[in-house]
Each structure stands twice: as structure tokens, then as C-alpha cells.
PDB file of C-alpha atoms in Angstrom:
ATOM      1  CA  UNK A   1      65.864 -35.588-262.661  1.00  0.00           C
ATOM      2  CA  UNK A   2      64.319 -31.653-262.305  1.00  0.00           C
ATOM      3  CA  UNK A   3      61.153 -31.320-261.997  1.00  0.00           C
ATOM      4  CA  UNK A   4      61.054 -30.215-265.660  1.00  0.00           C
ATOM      5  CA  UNK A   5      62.163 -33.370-266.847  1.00  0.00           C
ATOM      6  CA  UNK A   6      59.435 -35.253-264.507  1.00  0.00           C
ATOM      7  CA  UNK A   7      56.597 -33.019-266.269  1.00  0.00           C
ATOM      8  CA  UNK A   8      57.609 -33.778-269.680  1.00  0.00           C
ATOM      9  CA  UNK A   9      57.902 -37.800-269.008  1.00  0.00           C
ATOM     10  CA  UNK A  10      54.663 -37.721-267.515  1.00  0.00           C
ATOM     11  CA  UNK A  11      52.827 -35.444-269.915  1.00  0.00           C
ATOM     12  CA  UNK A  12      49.947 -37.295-271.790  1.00  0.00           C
ATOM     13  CA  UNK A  13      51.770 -35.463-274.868  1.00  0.00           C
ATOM     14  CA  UNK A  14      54.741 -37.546-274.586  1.00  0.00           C
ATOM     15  CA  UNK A  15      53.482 -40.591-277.108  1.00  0.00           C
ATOM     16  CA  UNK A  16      53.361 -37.435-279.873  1.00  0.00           C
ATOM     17  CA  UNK A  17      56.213 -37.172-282.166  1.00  0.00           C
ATOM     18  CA  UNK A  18      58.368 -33.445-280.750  1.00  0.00           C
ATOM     19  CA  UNK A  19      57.686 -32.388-284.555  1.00  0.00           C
ATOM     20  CA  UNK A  20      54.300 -32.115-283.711  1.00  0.00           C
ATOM     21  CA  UNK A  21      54.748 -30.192-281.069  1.00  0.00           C
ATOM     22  CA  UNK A  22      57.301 -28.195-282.479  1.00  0.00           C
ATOM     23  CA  UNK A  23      54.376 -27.290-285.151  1.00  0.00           C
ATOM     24  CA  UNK A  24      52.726 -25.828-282.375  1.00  0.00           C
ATOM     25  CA  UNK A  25      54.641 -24.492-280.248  1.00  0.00           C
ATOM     26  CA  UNK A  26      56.781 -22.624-282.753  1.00  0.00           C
ATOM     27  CA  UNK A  27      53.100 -21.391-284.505  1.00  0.00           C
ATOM     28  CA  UNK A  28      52.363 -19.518-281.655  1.00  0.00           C
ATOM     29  CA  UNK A  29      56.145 -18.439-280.902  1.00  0.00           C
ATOM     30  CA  UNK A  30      55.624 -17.347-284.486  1.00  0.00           C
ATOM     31  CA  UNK A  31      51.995 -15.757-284.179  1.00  0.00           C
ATOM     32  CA  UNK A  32      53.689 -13.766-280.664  1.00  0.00           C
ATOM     33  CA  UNK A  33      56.667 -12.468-282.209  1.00  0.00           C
ATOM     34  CA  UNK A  34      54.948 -11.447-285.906  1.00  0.00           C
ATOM     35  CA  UNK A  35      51.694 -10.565-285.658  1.00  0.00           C
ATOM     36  CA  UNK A  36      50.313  -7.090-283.641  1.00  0.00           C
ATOM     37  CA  UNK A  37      50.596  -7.497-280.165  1.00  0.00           C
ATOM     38  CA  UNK A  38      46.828  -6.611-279.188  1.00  0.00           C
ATOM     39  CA  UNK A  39      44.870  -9.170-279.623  1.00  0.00           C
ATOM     40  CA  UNK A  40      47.709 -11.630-280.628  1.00  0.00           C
ATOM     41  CA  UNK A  41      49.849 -12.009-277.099  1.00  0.00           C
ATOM     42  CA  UNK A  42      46.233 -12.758-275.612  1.00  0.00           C
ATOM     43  CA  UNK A  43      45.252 -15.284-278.155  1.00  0.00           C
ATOM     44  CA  UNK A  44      49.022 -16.966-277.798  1.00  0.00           C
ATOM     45  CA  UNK A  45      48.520 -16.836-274.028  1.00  0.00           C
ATOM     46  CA  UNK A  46      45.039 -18.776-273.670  1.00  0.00           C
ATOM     47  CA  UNK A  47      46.103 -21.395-276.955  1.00  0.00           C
ATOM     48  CA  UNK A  48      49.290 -21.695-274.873  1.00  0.00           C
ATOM     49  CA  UNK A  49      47.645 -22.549-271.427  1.00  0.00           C
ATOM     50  CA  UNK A  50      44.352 -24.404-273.423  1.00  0.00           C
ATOM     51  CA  UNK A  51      47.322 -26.631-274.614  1.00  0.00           C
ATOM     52  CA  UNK A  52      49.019 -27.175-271.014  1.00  0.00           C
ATOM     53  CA  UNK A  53      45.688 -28.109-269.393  1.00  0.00           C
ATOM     54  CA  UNK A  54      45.547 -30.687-272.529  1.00  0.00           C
ATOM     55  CA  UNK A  55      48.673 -32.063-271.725  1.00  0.00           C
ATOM     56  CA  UNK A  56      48.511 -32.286-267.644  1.00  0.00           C
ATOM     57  CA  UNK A  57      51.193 -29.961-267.157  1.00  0.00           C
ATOM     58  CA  UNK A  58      51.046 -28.739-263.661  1.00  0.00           C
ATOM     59  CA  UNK A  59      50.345 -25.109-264.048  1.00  0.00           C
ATOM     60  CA  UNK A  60      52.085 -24.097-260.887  1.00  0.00           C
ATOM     61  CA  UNK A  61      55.504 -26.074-262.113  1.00  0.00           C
ATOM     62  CA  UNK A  62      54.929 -23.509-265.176  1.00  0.00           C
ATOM     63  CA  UNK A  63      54.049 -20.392-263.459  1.00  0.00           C
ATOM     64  CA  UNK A  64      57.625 -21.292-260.888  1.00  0.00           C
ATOM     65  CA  UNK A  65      59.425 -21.474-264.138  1.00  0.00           C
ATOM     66  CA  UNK A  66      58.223 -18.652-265.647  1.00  0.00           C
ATOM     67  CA  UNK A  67      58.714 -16.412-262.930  1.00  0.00           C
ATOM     68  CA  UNK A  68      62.702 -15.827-263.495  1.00  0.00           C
ATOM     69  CA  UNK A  69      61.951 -14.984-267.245  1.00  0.00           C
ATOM     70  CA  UNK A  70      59.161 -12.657-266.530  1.00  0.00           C
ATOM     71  CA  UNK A  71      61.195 -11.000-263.656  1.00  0.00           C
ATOM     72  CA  UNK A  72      63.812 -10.141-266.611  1.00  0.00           C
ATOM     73  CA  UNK A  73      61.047  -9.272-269.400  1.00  0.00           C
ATOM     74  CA  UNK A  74      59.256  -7.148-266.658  1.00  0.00           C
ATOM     75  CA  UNK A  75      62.635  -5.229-265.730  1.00  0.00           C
ATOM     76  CA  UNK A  76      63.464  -4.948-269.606  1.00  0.00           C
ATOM     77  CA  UNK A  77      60.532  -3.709-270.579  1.00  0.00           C
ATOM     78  CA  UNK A  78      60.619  -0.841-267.569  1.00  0.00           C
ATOM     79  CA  UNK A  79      63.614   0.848-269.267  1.00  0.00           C
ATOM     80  CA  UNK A  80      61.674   1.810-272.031  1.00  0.00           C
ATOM     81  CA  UNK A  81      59.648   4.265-269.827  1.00  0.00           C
ATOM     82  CA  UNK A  82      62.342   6.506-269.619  1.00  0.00           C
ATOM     83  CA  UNK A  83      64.920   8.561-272.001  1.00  0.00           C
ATOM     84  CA  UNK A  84      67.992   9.376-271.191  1.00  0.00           C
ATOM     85  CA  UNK A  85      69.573  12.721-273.316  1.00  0.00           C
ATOM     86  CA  UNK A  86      67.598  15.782-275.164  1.00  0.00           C
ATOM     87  CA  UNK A  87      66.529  18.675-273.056  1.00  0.00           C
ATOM     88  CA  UNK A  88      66.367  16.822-269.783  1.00  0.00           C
ATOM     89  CA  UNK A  89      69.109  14.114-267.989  1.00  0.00           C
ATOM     90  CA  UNK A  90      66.608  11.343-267.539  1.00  0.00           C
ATOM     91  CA  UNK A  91      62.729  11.777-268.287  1.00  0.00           C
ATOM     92  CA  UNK A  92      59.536   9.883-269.438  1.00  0.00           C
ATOM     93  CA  UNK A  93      59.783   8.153-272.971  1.00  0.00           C
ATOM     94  CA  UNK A  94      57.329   9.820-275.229  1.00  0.00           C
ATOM     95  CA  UNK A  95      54.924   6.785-275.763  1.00  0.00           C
ATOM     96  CA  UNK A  96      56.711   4.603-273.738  1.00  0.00           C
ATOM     97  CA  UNK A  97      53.830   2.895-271.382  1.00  0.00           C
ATOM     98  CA  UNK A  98      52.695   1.602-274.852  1.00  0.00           C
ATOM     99  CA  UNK A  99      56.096   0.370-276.172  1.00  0.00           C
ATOM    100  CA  UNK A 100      56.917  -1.230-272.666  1.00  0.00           C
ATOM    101  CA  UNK A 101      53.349  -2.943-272.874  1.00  0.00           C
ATOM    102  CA  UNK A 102      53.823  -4.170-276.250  1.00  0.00           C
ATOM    103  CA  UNK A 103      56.999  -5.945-275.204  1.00  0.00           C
ATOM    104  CA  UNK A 104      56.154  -7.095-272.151  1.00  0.00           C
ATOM    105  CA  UNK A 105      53.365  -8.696-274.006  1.00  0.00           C
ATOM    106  CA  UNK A 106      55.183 -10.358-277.100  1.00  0.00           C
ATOM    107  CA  UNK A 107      57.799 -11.716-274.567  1.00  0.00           C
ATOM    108  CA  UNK A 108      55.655 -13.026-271.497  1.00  0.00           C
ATOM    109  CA  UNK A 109      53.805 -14.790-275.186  1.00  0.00           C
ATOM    110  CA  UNK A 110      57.037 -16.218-276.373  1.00  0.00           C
ATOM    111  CA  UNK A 111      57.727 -17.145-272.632  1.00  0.00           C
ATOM    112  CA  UNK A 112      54.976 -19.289-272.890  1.00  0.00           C
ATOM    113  CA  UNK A 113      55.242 -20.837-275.977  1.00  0.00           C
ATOM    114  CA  UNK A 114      58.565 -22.288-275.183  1.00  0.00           C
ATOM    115  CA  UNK A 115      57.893 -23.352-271.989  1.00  0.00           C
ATOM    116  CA  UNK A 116      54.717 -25.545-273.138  1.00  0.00           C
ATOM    117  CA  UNK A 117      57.234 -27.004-275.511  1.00  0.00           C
ATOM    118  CA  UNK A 118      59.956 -28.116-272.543  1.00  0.00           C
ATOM    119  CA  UNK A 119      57.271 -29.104-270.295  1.00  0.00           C
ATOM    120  CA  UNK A 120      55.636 -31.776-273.186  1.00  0.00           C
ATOM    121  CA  UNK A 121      58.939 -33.167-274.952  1.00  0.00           C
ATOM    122  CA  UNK A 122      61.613 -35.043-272.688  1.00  0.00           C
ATOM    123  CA  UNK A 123      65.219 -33.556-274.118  1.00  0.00           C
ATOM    124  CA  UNK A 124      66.076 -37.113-274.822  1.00  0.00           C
ATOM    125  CA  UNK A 125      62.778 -37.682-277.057  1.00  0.00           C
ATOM    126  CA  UNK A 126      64.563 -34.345-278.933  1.00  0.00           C
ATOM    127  CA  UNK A 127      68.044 -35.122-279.438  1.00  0.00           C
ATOM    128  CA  UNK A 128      67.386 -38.874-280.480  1.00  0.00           C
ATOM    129  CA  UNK A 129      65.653 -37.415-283.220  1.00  0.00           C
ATOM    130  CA  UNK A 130      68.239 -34.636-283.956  1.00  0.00           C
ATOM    131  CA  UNK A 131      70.875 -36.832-285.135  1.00  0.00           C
ATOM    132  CA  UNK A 132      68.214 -37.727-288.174  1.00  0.00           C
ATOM    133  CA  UNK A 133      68.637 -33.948-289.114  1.00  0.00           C
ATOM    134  CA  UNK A 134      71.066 -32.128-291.392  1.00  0.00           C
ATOM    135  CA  UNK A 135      72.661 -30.977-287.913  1.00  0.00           C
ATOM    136  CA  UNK A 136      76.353 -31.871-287.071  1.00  0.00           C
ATOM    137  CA  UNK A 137      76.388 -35.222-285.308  1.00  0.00           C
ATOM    138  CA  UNK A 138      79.277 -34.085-282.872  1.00  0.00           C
ATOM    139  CA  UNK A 139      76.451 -31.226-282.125  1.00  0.00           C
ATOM    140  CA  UNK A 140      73.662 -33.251-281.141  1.00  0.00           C
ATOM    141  CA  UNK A 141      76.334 -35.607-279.397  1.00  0.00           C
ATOM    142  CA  UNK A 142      77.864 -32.607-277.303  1.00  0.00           C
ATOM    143  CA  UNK A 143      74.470 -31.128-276.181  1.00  0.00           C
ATOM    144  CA  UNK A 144      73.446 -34.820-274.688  1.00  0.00           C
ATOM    145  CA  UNK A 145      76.633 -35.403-273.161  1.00  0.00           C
ATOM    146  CA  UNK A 146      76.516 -31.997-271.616  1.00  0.00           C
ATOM    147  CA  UNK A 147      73.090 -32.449-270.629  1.00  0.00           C
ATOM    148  CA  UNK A 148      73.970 -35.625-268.706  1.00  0.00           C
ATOM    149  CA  UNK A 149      76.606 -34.542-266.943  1.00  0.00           C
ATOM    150  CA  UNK A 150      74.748 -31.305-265.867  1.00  0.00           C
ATOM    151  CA  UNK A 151      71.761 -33.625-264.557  1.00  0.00           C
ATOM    152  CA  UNK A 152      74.458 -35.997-262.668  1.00  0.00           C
ATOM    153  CA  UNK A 153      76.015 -32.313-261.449  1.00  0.00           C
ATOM    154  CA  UNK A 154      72.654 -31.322-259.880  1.00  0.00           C
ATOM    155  CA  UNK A 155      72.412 -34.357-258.069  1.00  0.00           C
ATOM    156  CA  UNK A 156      75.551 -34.113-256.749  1.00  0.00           C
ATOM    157  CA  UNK A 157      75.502 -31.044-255.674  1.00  0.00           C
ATOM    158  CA  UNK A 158      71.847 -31.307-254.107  1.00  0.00           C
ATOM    159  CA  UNK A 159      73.080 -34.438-252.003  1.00  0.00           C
ATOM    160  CA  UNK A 160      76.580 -32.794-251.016  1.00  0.00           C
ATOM    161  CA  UNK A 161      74.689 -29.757-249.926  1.00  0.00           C
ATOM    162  CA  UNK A 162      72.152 -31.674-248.157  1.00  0.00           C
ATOM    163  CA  UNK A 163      75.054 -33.880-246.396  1.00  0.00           C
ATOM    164  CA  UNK A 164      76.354 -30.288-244.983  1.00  0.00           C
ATOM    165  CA  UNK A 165      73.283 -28.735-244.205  1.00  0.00           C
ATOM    166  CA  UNK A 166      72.486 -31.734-241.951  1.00  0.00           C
ATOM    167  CA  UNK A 167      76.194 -30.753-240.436  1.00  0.00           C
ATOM    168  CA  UNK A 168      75.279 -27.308-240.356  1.00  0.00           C
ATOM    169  CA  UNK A 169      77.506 -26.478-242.312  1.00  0.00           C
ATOM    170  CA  UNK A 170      75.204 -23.252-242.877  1.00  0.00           C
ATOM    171  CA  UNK A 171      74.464 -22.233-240.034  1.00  0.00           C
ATOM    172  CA  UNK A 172      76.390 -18.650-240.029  1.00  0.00           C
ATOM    173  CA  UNK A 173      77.340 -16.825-243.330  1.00  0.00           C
ATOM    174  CA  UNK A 174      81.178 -17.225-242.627  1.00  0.00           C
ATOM    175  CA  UNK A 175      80.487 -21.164-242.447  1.00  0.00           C
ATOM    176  CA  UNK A 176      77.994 -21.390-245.505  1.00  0.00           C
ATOM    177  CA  UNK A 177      81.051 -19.527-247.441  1.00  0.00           C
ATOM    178  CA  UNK A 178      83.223 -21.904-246.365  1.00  0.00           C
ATOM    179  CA  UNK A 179      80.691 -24.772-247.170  1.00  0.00           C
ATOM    180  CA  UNK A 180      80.053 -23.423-250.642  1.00  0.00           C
ATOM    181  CA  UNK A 181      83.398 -23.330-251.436  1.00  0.00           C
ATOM    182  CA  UNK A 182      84.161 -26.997-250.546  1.00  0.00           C
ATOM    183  CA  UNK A 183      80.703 -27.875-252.563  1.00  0.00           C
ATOM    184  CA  UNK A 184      82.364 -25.683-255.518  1.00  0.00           C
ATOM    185  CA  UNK A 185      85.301 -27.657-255.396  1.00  0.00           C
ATOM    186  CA  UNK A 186      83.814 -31.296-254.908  1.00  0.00           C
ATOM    187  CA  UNK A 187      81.777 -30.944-258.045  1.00  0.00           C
ATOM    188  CA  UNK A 188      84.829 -29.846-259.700  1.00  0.00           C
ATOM    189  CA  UNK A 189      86.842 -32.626-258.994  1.00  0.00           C
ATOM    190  CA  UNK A 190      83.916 -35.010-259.451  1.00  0.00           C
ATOM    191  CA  UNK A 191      83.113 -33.750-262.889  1.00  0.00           C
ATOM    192  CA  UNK A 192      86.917 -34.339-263.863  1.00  0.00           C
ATOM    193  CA  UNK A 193      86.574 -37.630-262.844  1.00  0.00           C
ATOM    194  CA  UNK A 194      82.971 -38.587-264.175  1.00  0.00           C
ATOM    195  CA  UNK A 195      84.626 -36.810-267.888  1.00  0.00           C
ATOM    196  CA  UNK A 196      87.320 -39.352-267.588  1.00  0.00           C
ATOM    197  CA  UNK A 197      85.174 -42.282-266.537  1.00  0.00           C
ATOM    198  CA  UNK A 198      82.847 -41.396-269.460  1.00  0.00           C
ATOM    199  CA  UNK A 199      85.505 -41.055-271.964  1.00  0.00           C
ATOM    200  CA  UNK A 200      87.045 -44.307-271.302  1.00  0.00           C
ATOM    201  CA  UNK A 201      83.584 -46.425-271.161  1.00  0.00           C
ATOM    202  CA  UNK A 202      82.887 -44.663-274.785  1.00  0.00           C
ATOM    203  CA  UNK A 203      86.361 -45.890-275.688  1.00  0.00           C
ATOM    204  CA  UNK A 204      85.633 -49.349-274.500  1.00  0.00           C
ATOM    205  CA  UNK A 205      82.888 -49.757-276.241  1.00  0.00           C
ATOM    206  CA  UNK A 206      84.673 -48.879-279.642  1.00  0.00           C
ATOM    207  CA  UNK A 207      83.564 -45.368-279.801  1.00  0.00           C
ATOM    208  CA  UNK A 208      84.018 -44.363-283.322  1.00  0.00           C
ATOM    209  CA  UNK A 209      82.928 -40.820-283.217  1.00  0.00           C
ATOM    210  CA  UNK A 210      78.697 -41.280-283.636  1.00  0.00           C
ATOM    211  CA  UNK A 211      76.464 -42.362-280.939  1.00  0.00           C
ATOM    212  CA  UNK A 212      73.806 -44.656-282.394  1.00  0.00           C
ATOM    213  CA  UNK A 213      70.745 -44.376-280.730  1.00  0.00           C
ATOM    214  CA  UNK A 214      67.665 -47.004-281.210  1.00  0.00           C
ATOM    215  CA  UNK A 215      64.553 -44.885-281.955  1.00  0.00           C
ATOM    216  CA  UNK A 216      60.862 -46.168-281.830  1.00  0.00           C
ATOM    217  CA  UNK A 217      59.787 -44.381-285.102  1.00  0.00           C
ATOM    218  CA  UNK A 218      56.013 -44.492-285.720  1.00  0.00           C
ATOM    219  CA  UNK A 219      54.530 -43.001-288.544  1.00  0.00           C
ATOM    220  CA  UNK A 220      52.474 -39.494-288.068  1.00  0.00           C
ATOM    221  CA  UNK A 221      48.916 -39.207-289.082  1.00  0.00           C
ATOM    222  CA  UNK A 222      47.904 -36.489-290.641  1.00  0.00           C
ATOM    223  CA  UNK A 223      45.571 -35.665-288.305  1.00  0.00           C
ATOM    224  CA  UNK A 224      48.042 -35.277-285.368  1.00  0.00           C
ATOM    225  CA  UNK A 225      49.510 -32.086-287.779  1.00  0.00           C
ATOM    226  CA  UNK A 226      46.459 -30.605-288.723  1.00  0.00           C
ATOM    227  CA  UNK A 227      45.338 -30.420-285.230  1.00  0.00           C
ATOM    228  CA  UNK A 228      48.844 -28.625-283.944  1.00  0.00           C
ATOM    229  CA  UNK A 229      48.759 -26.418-287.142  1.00  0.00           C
ATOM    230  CA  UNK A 230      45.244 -25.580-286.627  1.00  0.00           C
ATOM    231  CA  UNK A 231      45.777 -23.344-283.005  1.00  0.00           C
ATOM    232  CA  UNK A 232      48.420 -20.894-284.509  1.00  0.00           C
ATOM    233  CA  UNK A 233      46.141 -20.630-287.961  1.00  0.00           C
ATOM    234  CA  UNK A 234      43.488 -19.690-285.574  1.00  0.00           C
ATOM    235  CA  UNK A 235      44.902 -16.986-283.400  1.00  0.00           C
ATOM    236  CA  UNK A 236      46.498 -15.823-286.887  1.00  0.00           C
ATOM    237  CA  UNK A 237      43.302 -15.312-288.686  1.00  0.00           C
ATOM    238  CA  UNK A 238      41.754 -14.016-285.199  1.00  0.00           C
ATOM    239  CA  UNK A 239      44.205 -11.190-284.874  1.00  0.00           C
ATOM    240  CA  UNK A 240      44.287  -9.965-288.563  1.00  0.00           C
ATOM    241  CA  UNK A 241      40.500  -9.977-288.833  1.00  0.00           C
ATOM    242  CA  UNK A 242      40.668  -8.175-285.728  1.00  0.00           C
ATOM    243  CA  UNK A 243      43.425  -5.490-286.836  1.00  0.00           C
ATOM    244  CA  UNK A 244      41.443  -5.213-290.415  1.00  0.00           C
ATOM    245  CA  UNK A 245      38.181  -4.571-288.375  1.00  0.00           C
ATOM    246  CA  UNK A 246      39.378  -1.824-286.222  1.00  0.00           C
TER     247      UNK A 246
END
């Protein structure tokens, strides 16, 4: 299990029902993407962390998964300080500082948004509940069997490379090549063999093309969706009496 999966199971959020905190969650990916950036991406950035601290979501799990994403928005939004054609080769965007600011912004948002959402809902809370939606059932079903076998892949892989490592089998670059190739090819032939193994325990357990899953179902209050609704109707009505003000 990643470290992401650990959060979510332990998050006090995890009794809520993931359409809850999809109301949330996708209010303030909403509120990022729609509304102007200044003072939106702000607002959506302290609802966003308000809601982690709720939730005891380790903030430094967050800010090490978030700092791969924001590497990316920060080098994506650095292109748009430059042009490239007209009277000179390469040269300083006109307005660009404000464009690359105003993306950075709605994405490092978004970024968060998301990322509150993963670290609150285990992914097998989510697809349980999938397979009650209008979605394809050989979807949902693909997505958790993939899921599985990338979680049985990581530990694989983490034990295999621990076995060499404790060999030292990395101890030069010429022997970690030849170490990563033998890892590259164990996990290869061990997810041929776990595919196989799955296929035939589905089989013989009369696998008739649905997976029936037993979900605890409980109704939700209406309480529980006013308060999720309430954070992205706030920063909403913050931001557009701010922009109407100005």
C-alpha cells in the first residue's frame, strides 16, 4: 500500500460518502478553473488546506506529492514569458509575467483540489460505488483490476530491488544497469503469471462478466452536503464580490 492509500484509510473523512467529497472537491476544482484567478486561486488554496487540516491529512505527504505536478505547472507556465517569431528570434511575451502568474495560479489551485480528494477517499471506497453509475461495468472492473495489479507490481518491485541492493547489486552504474534490467524483466514475467493466476481464480469462481461487490450504503444527511457545498459557494461569492468591487 503507498503512502497515498495509507492517508486516505486513515483520514477521519473516510466514514463520508466520496459524493460528498466529490461536492467539494470538484466546487473548488470548479471555483479554480472558472472564476478570476486573483482572489479565487487564494481562496481555493486556504478552503483546500482548511479542509486537509480537517481531515488529518499529513501536510508534508501532500506537499511530497505535489511537488512533481508543480515542477511541471512551474516549467509550463515559464514558456509563456517568452515569444518566439515577429521582429526578434526569441524575446519577452508582451504581458507574459501576468499570463504565466495566472496559470501558475489556476493550476497549483486545481493541484490542490484533486489531491485533497485522493488523500480523503480510498480508490476502493470509489470504484465500489462506480459500478452503481451509468458507467460501463467492464470500465469500473478494468480500472480495479489494473489498480491491483499495479499495487502488487510496486511491491514487487520495492522487495526485488531491496533483495539486490542488499547484494549490491548497485553499487557501480554498469551493475545497477544490469540490476534494473533483471528487475524489468522479473516484474514482467511475474505480472504474466499473476494475469493468469487471476484469470483462472475469476473463472473458478464462475466469473460471468460483473464483479459484485457488497457495499455498506448509509443514507446521507443533508447536512453532510450543505456543509461540502457551502466552501466552494463561499470562495464563489468572495471572488465575484471582490471582482465587482474593484
Amino acid at each position: 500500500m503507498t503512502p497515498i492509500d495509507t492517508a486516505a484509510y486513515r483520514s477521519r473523512w473516510r466514514r463520508y460518502h466520496p459524493a460528498v467529497k466529490g461536492v467539494l472537491c470538484g466546487g473548488l476544482l470548479a471555483c479554480a478553473l472558472m472564476l478570476p484567478p486573483w482572489p479565487a486561486a487564494a481562496l481555493v488554496a486556504a478552503a483546500t488546506l482548511g479542509s486537509a487540516v480537517a481531515a488529518g491529512v499529513p501536510l508534508g505527504l501532500m506537499a511530497r506529492a505535489a511537488a512533481g505536478p508543480l515542477v511541471l505547472i512551474a516549467t509550463s507556465a515559464a514558456a509563456l514569458l517568452v515569444s518566439v517569431g515577429g521582429a526578434e528570434p526569441v524575446g519577452w511575451a508582451p504581458g507574459g509575467p501576468a499570463r504565466a502568474a495566472e496559470v501558475a495560479a489556476r493550476a497549483s489551485a486545481a493541484l490542490g483540489t484533486q489531491l485533497l480528494f485522493v488523500l480523503t477517499t480510498p480508490v476502493a471506497d470509489l470504484l465500489a460505488r462506480l459500478s452503481r453509475t451509468r458507467l460501463p461495468a467492464a470500465l469500473v472492473e478494468v480500472v480495479a483490476l489494473t489498480y491491483q495489479m499495479l499495487m502488487v507490481l510496486l511491491g514487487t518491485a520495492h522487495r526485488v530491488a531491496s533483495g539486490q541492493a542488499a547484494r549490491h547489486g548497485y553499487r557501480s552504474r554498469r551493475a545497477g544497469l544490469r540490476s534494473a534490467g533483471a528487475l524489468g524483466g522479473v516484474l514482467f514475467l511475474r505480472s504474466l503469471d499473476r494475469a493468469r493466476r487471476l484469470q483462472e481464480g475469476l473463472a473458478c469462481r464462475g466469473y460471468t462478466g460483473r464483479l459484485t461487490v457488497l457495499v455498506d450504503e448509509r443514507p446521507v444527511p443533508p447536512v453532510e452536503w450543505a456543509a461540502a457545498a457551502a466552501p466552494p459557494l463561499l470562495v464563489a461569492a468572495l471572488t465575484l464580490t471582490s471582482t465587482a468591487l474593484r
